[in-house]
Short mmCIF file of C-alpha atoms in Angstrom, two decimals:
data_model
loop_
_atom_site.label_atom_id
_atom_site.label_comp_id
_atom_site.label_asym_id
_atom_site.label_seq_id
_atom_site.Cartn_x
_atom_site.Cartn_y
_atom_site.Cartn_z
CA UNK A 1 -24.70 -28.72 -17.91
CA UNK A 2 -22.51 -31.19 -16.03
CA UNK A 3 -19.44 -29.48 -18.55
CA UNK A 4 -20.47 -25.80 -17.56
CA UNK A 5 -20.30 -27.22 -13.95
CA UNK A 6 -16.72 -28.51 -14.22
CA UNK A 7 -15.36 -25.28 -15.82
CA UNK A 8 -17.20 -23.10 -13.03
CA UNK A 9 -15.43 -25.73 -10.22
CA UNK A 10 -12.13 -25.05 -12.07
CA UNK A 11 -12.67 -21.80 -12.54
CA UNK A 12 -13.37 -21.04 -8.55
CA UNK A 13 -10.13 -22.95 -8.21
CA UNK A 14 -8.45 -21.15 -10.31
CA UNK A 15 -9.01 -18.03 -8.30
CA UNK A 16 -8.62 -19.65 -5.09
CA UNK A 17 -4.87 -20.87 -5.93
CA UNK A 18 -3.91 -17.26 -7.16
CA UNK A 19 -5.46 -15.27 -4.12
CA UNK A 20 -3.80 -17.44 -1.69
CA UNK A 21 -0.66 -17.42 -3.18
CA UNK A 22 -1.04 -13.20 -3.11
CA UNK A 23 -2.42 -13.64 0.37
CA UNK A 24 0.88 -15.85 1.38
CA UNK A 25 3.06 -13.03 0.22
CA UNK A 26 1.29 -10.55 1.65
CA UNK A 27 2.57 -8.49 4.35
CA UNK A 28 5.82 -9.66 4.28
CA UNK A 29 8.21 -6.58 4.40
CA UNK A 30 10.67 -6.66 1.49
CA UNK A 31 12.35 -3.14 2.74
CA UNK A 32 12.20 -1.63 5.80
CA UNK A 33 13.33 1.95 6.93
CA UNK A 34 11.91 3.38 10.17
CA UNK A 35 8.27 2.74 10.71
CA UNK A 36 7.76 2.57 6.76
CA UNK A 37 7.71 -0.64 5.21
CA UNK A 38 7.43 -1.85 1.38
CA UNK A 39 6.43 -5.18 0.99
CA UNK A 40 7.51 -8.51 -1.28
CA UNK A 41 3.77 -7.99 -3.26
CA UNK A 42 4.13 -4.34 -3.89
CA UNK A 43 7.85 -5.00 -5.53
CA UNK A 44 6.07 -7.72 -7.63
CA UNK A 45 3.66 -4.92 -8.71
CA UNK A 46 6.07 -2.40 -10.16
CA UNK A 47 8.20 -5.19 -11.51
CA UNK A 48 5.16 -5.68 -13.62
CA UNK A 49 3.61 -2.13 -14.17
CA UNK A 50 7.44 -1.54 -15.92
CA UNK A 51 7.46 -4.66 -17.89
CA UNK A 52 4.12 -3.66 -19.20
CA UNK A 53 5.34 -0.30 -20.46
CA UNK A 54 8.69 -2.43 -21.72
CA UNK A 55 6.51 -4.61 -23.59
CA UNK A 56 5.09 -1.46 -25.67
CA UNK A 57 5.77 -0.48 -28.89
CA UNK A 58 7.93 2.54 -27.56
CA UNK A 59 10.58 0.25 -25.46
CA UNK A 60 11.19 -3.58 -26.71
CA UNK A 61 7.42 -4.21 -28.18
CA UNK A 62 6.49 -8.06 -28.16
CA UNK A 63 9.84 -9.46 -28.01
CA UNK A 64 10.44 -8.72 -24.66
CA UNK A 65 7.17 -11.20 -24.21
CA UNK A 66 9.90 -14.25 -24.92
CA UNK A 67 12.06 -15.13 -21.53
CA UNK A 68 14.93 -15.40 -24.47
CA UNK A 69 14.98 -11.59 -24.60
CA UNK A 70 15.57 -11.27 -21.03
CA UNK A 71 18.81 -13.40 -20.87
CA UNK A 72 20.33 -11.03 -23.89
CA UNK A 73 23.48 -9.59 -22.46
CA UNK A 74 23.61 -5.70 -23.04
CA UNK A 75 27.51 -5.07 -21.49
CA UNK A 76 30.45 -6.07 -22.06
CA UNK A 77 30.22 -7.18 -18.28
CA UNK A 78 27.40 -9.70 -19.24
CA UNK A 79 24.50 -7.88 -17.66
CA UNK A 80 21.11 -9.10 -19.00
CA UNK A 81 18.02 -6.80 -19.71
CA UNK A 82 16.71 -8.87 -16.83
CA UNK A 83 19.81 -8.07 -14.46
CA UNK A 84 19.32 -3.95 -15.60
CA UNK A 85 15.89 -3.41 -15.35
CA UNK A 86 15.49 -6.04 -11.95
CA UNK A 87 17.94 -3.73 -10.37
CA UNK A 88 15.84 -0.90 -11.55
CA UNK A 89 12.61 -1.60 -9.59
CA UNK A 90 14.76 -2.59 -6.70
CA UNK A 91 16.25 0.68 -7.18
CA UNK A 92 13.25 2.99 -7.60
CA UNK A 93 11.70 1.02 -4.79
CA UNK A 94 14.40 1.97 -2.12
CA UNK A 95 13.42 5.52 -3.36
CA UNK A 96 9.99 5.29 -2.95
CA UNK A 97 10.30 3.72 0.94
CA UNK A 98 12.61 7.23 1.67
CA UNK A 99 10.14 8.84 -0.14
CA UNK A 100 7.56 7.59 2.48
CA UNK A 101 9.95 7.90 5.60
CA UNK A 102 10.76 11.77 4.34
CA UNK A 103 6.54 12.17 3.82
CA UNK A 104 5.87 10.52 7.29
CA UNK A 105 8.30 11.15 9.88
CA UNK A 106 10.66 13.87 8.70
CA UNK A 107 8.04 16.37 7.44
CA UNK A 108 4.85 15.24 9.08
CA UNK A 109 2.99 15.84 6.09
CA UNK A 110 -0.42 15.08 4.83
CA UNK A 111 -1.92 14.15 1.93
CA UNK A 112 -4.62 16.67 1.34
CA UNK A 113 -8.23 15.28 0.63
CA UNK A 114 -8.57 16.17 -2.57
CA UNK A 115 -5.66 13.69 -3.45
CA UNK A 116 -6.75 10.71 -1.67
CA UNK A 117 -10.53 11.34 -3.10
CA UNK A 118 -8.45 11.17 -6.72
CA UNK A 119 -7.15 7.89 -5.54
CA UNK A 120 -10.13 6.39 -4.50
CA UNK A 121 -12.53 7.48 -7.69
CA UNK A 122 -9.34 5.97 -9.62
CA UNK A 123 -10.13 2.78 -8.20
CA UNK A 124 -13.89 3.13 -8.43
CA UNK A 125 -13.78 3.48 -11.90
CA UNK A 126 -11.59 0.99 -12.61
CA UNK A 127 -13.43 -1.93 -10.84
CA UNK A 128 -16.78 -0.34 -12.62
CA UNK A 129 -14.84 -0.90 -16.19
CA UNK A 130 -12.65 -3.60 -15.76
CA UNK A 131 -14.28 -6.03 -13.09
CA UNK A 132 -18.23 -4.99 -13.55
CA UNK A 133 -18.27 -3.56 -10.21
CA UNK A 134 -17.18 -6.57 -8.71
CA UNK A 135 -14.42 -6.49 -5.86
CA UNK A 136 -14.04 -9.61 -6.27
CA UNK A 137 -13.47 -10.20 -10.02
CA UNK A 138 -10.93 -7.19 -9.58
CA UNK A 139 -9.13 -8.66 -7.04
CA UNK A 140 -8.61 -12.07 -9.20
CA UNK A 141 -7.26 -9.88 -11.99
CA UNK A 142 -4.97 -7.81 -9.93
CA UNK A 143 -3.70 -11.28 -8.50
CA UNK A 144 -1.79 -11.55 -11.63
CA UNK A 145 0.65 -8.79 -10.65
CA UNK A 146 0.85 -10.18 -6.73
CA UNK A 147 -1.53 -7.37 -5.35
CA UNK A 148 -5.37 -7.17 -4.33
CA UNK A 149 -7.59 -4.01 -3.61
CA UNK A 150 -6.30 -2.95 -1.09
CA UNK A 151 -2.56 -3.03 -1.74
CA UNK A 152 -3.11 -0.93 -5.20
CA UNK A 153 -4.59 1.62 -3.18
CA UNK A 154 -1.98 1.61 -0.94
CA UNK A 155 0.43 1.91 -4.26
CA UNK A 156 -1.31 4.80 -5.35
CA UNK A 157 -1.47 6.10 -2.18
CA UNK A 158 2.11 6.04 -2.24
CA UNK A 159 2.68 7.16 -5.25
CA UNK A 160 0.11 10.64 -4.57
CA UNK A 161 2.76 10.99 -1.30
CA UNK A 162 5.50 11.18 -3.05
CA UNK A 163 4.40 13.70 -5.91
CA UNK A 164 3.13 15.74 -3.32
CA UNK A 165 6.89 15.61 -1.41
CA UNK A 166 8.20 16.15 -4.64
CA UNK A 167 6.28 19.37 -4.89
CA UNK A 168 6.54 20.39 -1.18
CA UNK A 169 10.73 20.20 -1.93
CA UNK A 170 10.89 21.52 -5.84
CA UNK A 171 8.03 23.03 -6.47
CA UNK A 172 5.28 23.25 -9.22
CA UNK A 173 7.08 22.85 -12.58
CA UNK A 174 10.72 23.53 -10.16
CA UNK A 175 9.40 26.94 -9.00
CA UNK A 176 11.70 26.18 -5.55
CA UNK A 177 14.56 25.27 -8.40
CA UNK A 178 17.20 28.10 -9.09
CA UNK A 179 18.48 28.03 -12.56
CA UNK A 180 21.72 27.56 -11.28
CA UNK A 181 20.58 24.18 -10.06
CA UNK A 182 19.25 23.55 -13.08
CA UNK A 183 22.18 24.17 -15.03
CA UNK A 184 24.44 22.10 -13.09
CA UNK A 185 22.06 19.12 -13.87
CA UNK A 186 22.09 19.48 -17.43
CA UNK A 187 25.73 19.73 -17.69
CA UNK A 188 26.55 17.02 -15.60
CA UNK A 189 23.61 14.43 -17.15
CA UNK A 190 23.94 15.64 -21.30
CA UNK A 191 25.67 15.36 -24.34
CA UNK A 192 25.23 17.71 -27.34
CA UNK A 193 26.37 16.73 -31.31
CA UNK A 194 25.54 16.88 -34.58
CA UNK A 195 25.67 14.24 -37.29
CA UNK A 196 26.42 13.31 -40.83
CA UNK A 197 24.38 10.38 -41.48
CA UNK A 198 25.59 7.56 -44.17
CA UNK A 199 22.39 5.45 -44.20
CA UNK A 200 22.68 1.77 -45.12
CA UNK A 201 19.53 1.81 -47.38
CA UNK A 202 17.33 4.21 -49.96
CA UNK A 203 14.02 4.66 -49.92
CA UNK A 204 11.67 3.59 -52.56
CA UNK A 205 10.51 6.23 -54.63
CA UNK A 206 7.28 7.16 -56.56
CA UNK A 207 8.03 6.59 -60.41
CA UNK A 208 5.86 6.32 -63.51
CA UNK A 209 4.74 4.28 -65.94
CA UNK A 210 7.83 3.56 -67.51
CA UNK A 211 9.58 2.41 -63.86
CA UNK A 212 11.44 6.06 -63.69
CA UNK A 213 11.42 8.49 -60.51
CA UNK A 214 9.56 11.41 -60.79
CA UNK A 215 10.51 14.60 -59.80
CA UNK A 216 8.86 17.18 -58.19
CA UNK A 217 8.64 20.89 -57.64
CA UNK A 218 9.79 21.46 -53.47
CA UNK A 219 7.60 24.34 -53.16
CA UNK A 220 3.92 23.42 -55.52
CA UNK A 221 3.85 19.79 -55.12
CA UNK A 222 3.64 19.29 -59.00
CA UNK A 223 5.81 17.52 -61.01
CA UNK A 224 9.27 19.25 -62.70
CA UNK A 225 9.77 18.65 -66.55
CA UNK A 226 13.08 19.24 -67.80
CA UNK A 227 12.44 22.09 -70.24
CA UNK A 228 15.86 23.06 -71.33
CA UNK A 229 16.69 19.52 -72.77
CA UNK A 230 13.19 17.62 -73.78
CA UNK A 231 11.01 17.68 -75.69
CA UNK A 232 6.99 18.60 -76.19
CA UNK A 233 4.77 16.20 -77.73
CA UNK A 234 1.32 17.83 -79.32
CA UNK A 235 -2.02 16.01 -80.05
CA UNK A 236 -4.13 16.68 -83.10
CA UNK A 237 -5.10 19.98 -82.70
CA UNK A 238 -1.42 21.19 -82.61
CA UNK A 239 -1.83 21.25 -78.94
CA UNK A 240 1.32 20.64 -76.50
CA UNK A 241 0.62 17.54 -73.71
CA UNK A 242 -0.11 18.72 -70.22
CA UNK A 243 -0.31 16.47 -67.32
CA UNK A 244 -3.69 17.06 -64.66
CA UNK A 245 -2.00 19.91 -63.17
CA UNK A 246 -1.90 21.63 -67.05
CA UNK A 247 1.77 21.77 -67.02
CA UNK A 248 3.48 21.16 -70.08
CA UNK A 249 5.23 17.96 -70.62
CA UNK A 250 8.45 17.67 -72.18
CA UNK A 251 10.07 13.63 -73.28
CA UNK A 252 13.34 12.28 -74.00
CA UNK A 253 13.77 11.36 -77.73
CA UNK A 254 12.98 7.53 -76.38
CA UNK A 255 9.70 8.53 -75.35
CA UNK A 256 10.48 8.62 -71.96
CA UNK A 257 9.32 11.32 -69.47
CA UNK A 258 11.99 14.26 -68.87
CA UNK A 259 11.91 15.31 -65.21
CA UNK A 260 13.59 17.77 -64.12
CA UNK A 261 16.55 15.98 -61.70
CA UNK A 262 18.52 19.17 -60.71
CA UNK A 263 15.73 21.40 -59.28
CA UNK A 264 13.50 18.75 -58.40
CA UNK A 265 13.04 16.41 -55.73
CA UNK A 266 11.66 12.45 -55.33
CA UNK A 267 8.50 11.41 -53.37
CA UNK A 268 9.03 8.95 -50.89
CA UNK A 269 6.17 5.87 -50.93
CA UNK A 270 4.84 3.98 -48.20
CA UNK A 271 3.77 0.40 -47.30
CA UNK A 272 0.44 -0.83 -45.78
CA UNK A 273 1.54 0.38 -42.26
CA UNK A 274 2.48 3.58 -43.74
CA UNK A 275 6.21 3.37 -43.43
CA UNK A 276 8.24 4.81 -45.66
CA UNK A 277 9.17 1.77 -47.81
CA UNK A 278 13.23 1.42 -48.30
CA UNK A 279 15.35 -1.21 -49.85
CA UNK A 280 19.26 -2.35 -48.96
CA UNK A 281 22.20 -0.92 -50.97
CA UNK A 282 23.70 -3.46 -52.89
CA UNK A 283 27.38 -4.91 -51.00
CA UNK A 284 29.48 -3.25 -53.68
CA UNK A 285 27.65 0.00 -52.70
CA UNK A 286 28.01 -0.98 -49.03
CA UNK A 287 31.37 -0.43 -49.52
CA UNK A 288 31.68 2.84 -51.01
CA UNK A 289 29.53 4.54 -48.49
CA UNK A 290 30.82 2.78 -46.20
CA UNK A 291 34.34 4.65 -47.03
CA UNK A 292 32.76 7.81 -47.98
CA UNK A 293 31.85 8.16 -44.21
CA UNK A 294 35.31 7.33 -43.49
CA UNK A 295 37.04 9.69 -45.48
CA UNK A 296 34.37 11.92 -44.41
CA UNK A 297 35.16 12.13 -40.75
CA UNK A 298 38.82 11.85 -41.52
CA UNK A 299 38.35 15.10 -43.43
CA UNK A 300 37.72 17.53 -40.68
CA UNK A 301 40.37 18.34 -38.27
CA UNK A 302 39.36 18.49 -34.03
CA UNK A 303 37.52 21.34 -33.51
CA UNK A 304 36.67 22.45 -37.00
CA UNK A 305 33.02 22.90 -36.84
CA UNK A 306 32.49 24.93 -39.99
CA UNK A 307 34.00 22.15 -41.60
CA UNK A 308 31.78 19.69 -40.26
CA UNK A 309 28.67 22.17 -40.99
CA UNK A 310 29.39 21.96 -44.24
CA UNK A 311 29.72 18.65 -44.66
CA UNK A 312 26.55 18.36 -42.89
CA UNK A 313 25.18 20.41 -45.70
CA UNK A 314 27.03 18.71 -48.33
CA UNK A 315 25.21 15.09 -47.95
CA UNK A 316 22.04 16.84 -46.92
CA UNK A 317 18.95 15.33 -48.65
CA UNK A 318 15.49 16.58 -49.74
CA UNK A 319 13.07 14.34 -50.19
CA UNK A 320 9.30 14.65 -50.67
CA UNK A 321 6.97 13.36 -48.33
CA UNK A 322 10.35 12.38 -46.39
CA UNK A 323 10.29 14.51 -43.00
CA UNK A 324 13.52 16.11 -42.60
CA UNK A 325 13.34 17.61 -39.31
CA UNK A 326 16.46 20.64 -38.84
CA UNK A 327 18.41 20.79 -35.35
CA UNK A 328 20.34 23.96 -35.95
CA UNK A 329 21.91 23.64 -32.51
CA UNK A 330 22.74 19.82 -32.91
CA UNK A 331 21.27 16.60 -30.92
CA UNK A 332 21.13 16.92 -26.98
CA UNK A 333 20.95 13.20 -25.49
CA UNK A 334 20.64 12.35 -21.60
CA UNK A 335 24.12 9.98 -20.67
CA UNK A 336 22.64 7.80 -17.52
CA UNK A 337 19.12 6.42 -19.41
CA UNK A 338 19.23 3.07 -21.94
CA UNK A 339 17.03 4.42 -25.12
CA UNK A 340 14.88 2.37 -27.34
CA UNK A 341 17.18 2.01 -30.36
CA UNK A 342 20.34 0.25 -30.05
CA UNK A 343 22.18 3.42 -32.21
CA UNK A 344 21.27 6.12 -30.19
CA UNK A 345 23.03 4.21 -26.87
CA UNK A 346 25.98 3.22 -29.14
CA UNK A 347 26.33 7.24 -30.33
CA UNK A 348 25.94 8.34 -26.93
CA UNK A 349 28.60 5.46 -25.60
CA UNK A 350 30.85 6.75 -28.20
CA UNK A 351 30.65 10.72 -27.23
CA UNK A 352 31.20 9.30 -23.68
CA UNK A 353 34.63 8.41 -24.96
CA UNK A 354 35.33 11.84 -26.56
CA UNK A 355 36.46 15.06 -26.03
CA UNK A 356 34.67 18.43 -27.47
CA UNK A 357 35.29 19.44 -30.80
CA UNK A 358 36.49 15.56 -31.81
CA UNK A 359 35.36 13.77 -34.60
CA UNK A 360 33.45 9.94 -34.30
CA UNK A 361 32.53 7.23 -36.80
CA UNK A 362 29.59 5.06 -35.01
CA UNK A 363 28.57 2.35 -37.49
CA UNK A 364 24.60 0.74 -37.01
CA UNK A 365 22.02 -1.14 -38.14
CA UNK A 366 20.77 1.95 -40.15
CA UNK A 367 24.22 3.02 -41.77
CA UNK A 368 27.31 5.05 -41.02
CA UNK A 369 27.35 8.26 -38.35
CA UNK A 370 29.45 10.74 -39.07
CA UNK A 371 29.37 12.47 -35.07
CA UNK A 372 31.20 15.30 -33.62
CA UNK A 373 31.29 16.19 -29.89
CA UNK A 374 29.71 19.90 -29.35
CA UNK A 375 29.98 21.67 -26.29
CA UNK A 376 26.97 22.26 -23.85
CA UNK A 377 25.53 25.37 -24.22
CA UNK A 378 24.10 27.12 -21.50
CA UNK A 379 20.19 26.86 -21.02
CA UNK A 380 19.88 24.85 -24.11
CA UNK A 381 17.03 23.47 -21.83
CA UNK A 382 15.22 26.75 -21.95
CA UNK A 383 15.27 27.02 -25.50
CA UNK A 384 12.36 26.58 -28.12
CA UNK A 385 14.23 25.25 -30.15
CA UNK A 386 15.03 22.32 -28.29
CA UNK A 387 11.98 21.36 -26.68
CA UNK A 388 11.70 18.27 -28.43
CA UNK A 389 15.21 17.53 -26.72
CA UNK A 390 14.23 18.50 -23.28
CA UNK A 391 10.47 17.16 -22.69
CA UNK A 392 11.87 15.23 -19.26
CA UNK A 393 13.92 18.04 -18.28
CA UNK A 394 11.89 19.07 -15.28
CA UNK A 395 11.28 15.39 -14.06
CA UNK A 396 14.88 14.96 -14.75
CA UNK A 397 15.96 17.66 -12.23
CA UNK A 398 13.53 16.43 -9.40
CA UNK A 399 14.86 12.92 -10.16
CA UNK A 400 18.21 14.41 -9.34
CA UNK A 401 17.61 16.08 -6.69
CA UNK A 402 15.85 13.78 -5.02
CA UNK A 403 18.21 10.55 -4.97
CA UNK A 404 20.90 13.37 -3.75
CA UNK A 405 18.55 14.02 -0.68
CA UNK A 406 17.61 9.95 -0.70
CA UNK A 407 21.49 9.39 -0.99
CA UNK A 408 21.88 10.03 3.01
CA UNK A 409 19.11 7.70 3.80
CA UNK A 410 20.06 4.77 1.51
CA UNK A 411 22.81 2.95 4.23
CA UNK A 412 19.51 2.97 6.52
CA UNK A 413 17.55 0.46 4.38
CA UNK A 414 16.85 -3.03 5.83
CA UNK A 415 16.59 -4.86 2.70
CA UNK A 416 15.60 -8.76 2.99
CA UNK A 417 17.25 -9.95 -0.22
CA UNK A 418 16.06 -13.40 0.40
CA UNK A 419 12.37 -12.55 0.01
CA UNK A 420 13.12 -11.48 -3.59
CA UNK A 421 15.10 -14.35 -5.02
CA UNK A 422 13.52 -15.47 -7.91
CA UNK A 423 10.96 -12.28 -8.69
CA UNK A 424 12.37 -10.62 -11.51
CA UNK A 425 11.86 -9.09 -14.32
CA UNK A 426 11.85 -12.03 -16.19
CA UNK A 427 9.18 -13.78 -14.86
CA UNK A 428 7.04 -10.97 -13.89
CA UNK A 429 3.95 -10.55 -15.76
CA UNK A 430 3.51 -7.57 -17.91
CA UNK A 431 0.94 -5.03 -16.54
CA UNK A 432 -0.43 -2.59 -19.11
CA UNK A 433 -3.52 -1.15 -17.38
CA UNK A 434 -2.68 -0.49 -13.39
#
């Protein structure tokens, strides 16, 4: 008893020492524009809303758990991830308090009911689920991420004012947007290529009992015996072997299975997490495709893309249970946005560097790209084609549109840097839920 008594004690203090540290910070105006105000706890917030979603599987994963991570430089300037994405928040932030001076005192508009009734049944919901109803319990959670109750409805609050100015300006799915607008964004913000990819590794494929890849047929599925060279082997009724599919099967005079290797295709295999399982090239074969790719992009000349579509086709491969996905109309990659993998940034630093029609070697963790600079073609964004290329698109153009419009307002900002020494993105802790 006397043991549950001291936890409970620590526990209350606990809770005490992180809700007055929130309630010390709180209030105190980080930015300033106007009569609208963003304050030091609400900057703490997004800092960790954004490290949460860093700390995902689709941006760093755990790694970017360990302060290490954050030191790594990513320019050649010495930037850290902690420097970039810091500068980020700070940067969003300085959008969102236009946002609210643009909502408030330039427009006069109002949130309609419906929105702030979303907001509130948000919050209802989530103190049900994650705090049992209790306030209280909520607010020592929230604590964590430097904001109570009442703050994160004021964040959401926020955030429901300035979709709603987003709307009132652009329009549902940029209705208010011509296309001409449009266009201008996507040829000032992307880069289009295609690639010839040299990869670094091979993947593991299925093979039988004597250790020997089998091949199958692309179209049924079933395997592909090599008929015109081996042999059938018949049981005692003068019957020839068939495999479960009651195709014949035909040997090599070793015993060995004859598959079929120039019509049919390997099946890829897969580990416990169900990736495809690969395995490293040996260094001696490092080297060769290392100057395959080499002489590959040396062989097309600036501008030559039907050379480079053949070569494209060339060192195409078709693999079973591999998913080759075709972009007839090439890669389309946004230039001002860091992406997950290291490769895709270097390829997109490197067509930075280039001019249309030239010819790039961009060597990564995966293996050798073979690039060449294509020129933007109009409305690629409207095509269905490209959709996978172009899911952002729309949030892209209202993103750009609006820190045009925010641009006049920026030099207006009373920003007290001193309150945010020492709250980064480093030490922030990593919301996942709010």
């Amino acid at each position: 008893m006397k043991k549950k008594l001291i936890k409970a004690i620590a526990l209350v203090c606990a809770l005490a020492a992180v809700l007055s540290v929130a309630a010390c910070s709180q209030g105190k105006k980080l930015m300033t524009l106007g009569r609208q105000a963003v304050t030091v706890n609400m900057y703490e917030f997004f800092l960790s809303r954004q490290k949460g979603l860093l700390c995902t599987p689709y941006y760093y994963g755990n790694k970017a758990l360990s302060e290490d991570f954050w030191d790594t430089t990513i320019t050649p300037d010495g930037m850290t991830y902690n420097d970039y994405w810091t500068a980020h928040i700070i940067d969003s932030i300085k959008l969102y308090i236009i946002a609210l001076y643009l909502f408030e005192e330039v427009y006069n508009l109002t949130l309609p009911k419906s929105a702030v009734e979303e907001v509130d049944t948000k919050l209802y919901e989530l103190v049900e689920y994650d705090a049992d109803g209790s306030r209280t319990a909520f607010n020592a959670i929230l604590a964590q991420y430097g904001v109570n109750y009442n703050m994160l409805r004021n964040i959401y609050l926020l955030e429901a004012k300035v979709n709603y100015l987003q709307v009132y300006l652009y329009g549902t799915d940029l209705s208010k947007v011509s296309d001409a607008v449009k266009e201008e964004y996507y040829q000032n913000n992307y880069v289009r290529f295609k690639q010839v990819f040299f990869p670094n590794y091979y993947y593991v494929y299925e093979t039988d009992n004597d250790g020997n890849v089998i091949y199958y047929d692309p179209d049924s599925g079933t395997i592909l015996y090599d008929s015109s060279t081996g042999i059938r082997k018949f049981d005692e009724t003068g019957k020839a072997l068939t495999d479960e599919d009651g195709k014949v099967i035909y040997y090599n005079e070793d015993g060995s299975i004859a598959y079929d290797k120039k019509n049919g295709v390997p099946a890829v295999t897969f580990d416990e997490n169900g990736r495809y399982k690969t395995a490293k090239h040996s260094s001696d074969e490092l080297k060769k495709i290392k100057k395959d790719a080499e002489e590959a992009a040396a062989s097309v000349e600036p501008g030559d893309t039907e050379a480079f579509e053949k070569l494209i086709e060339k060192y195409k491969t078709e693999v079973i249970g591999l998913e080759e996905v075709d972009y007839p109309n090439g890669y389309y990659f946004r230039t001002n946005m860091p992406y997950n993998y290291d490769y895709i940034n270097a390829i997109v630093s490197k067509l930075s560097t280039m001019e249309v029609g030239e010819v790039g070697l961009v060597e990564s963790d995966f293996g050798w790209h073979v690039i060449m600079k294509y020129e933007l073609d109009a409305g690629a964004y409207a095509k269905e084609d490209n959709t996978e290329w172009f899911e952002d698109f729309g949030s892209g153009v209202v993103d750009w549109l609006f820190r045009r419009k925010c641009a006049d307002y920026l030099g207006e900002i009373v920003f007290n840097e001193e309150l945010a020494v020492g709250i980064d993105m480093k030490s922030a802790m990593p919301n996942y839920n709010y």
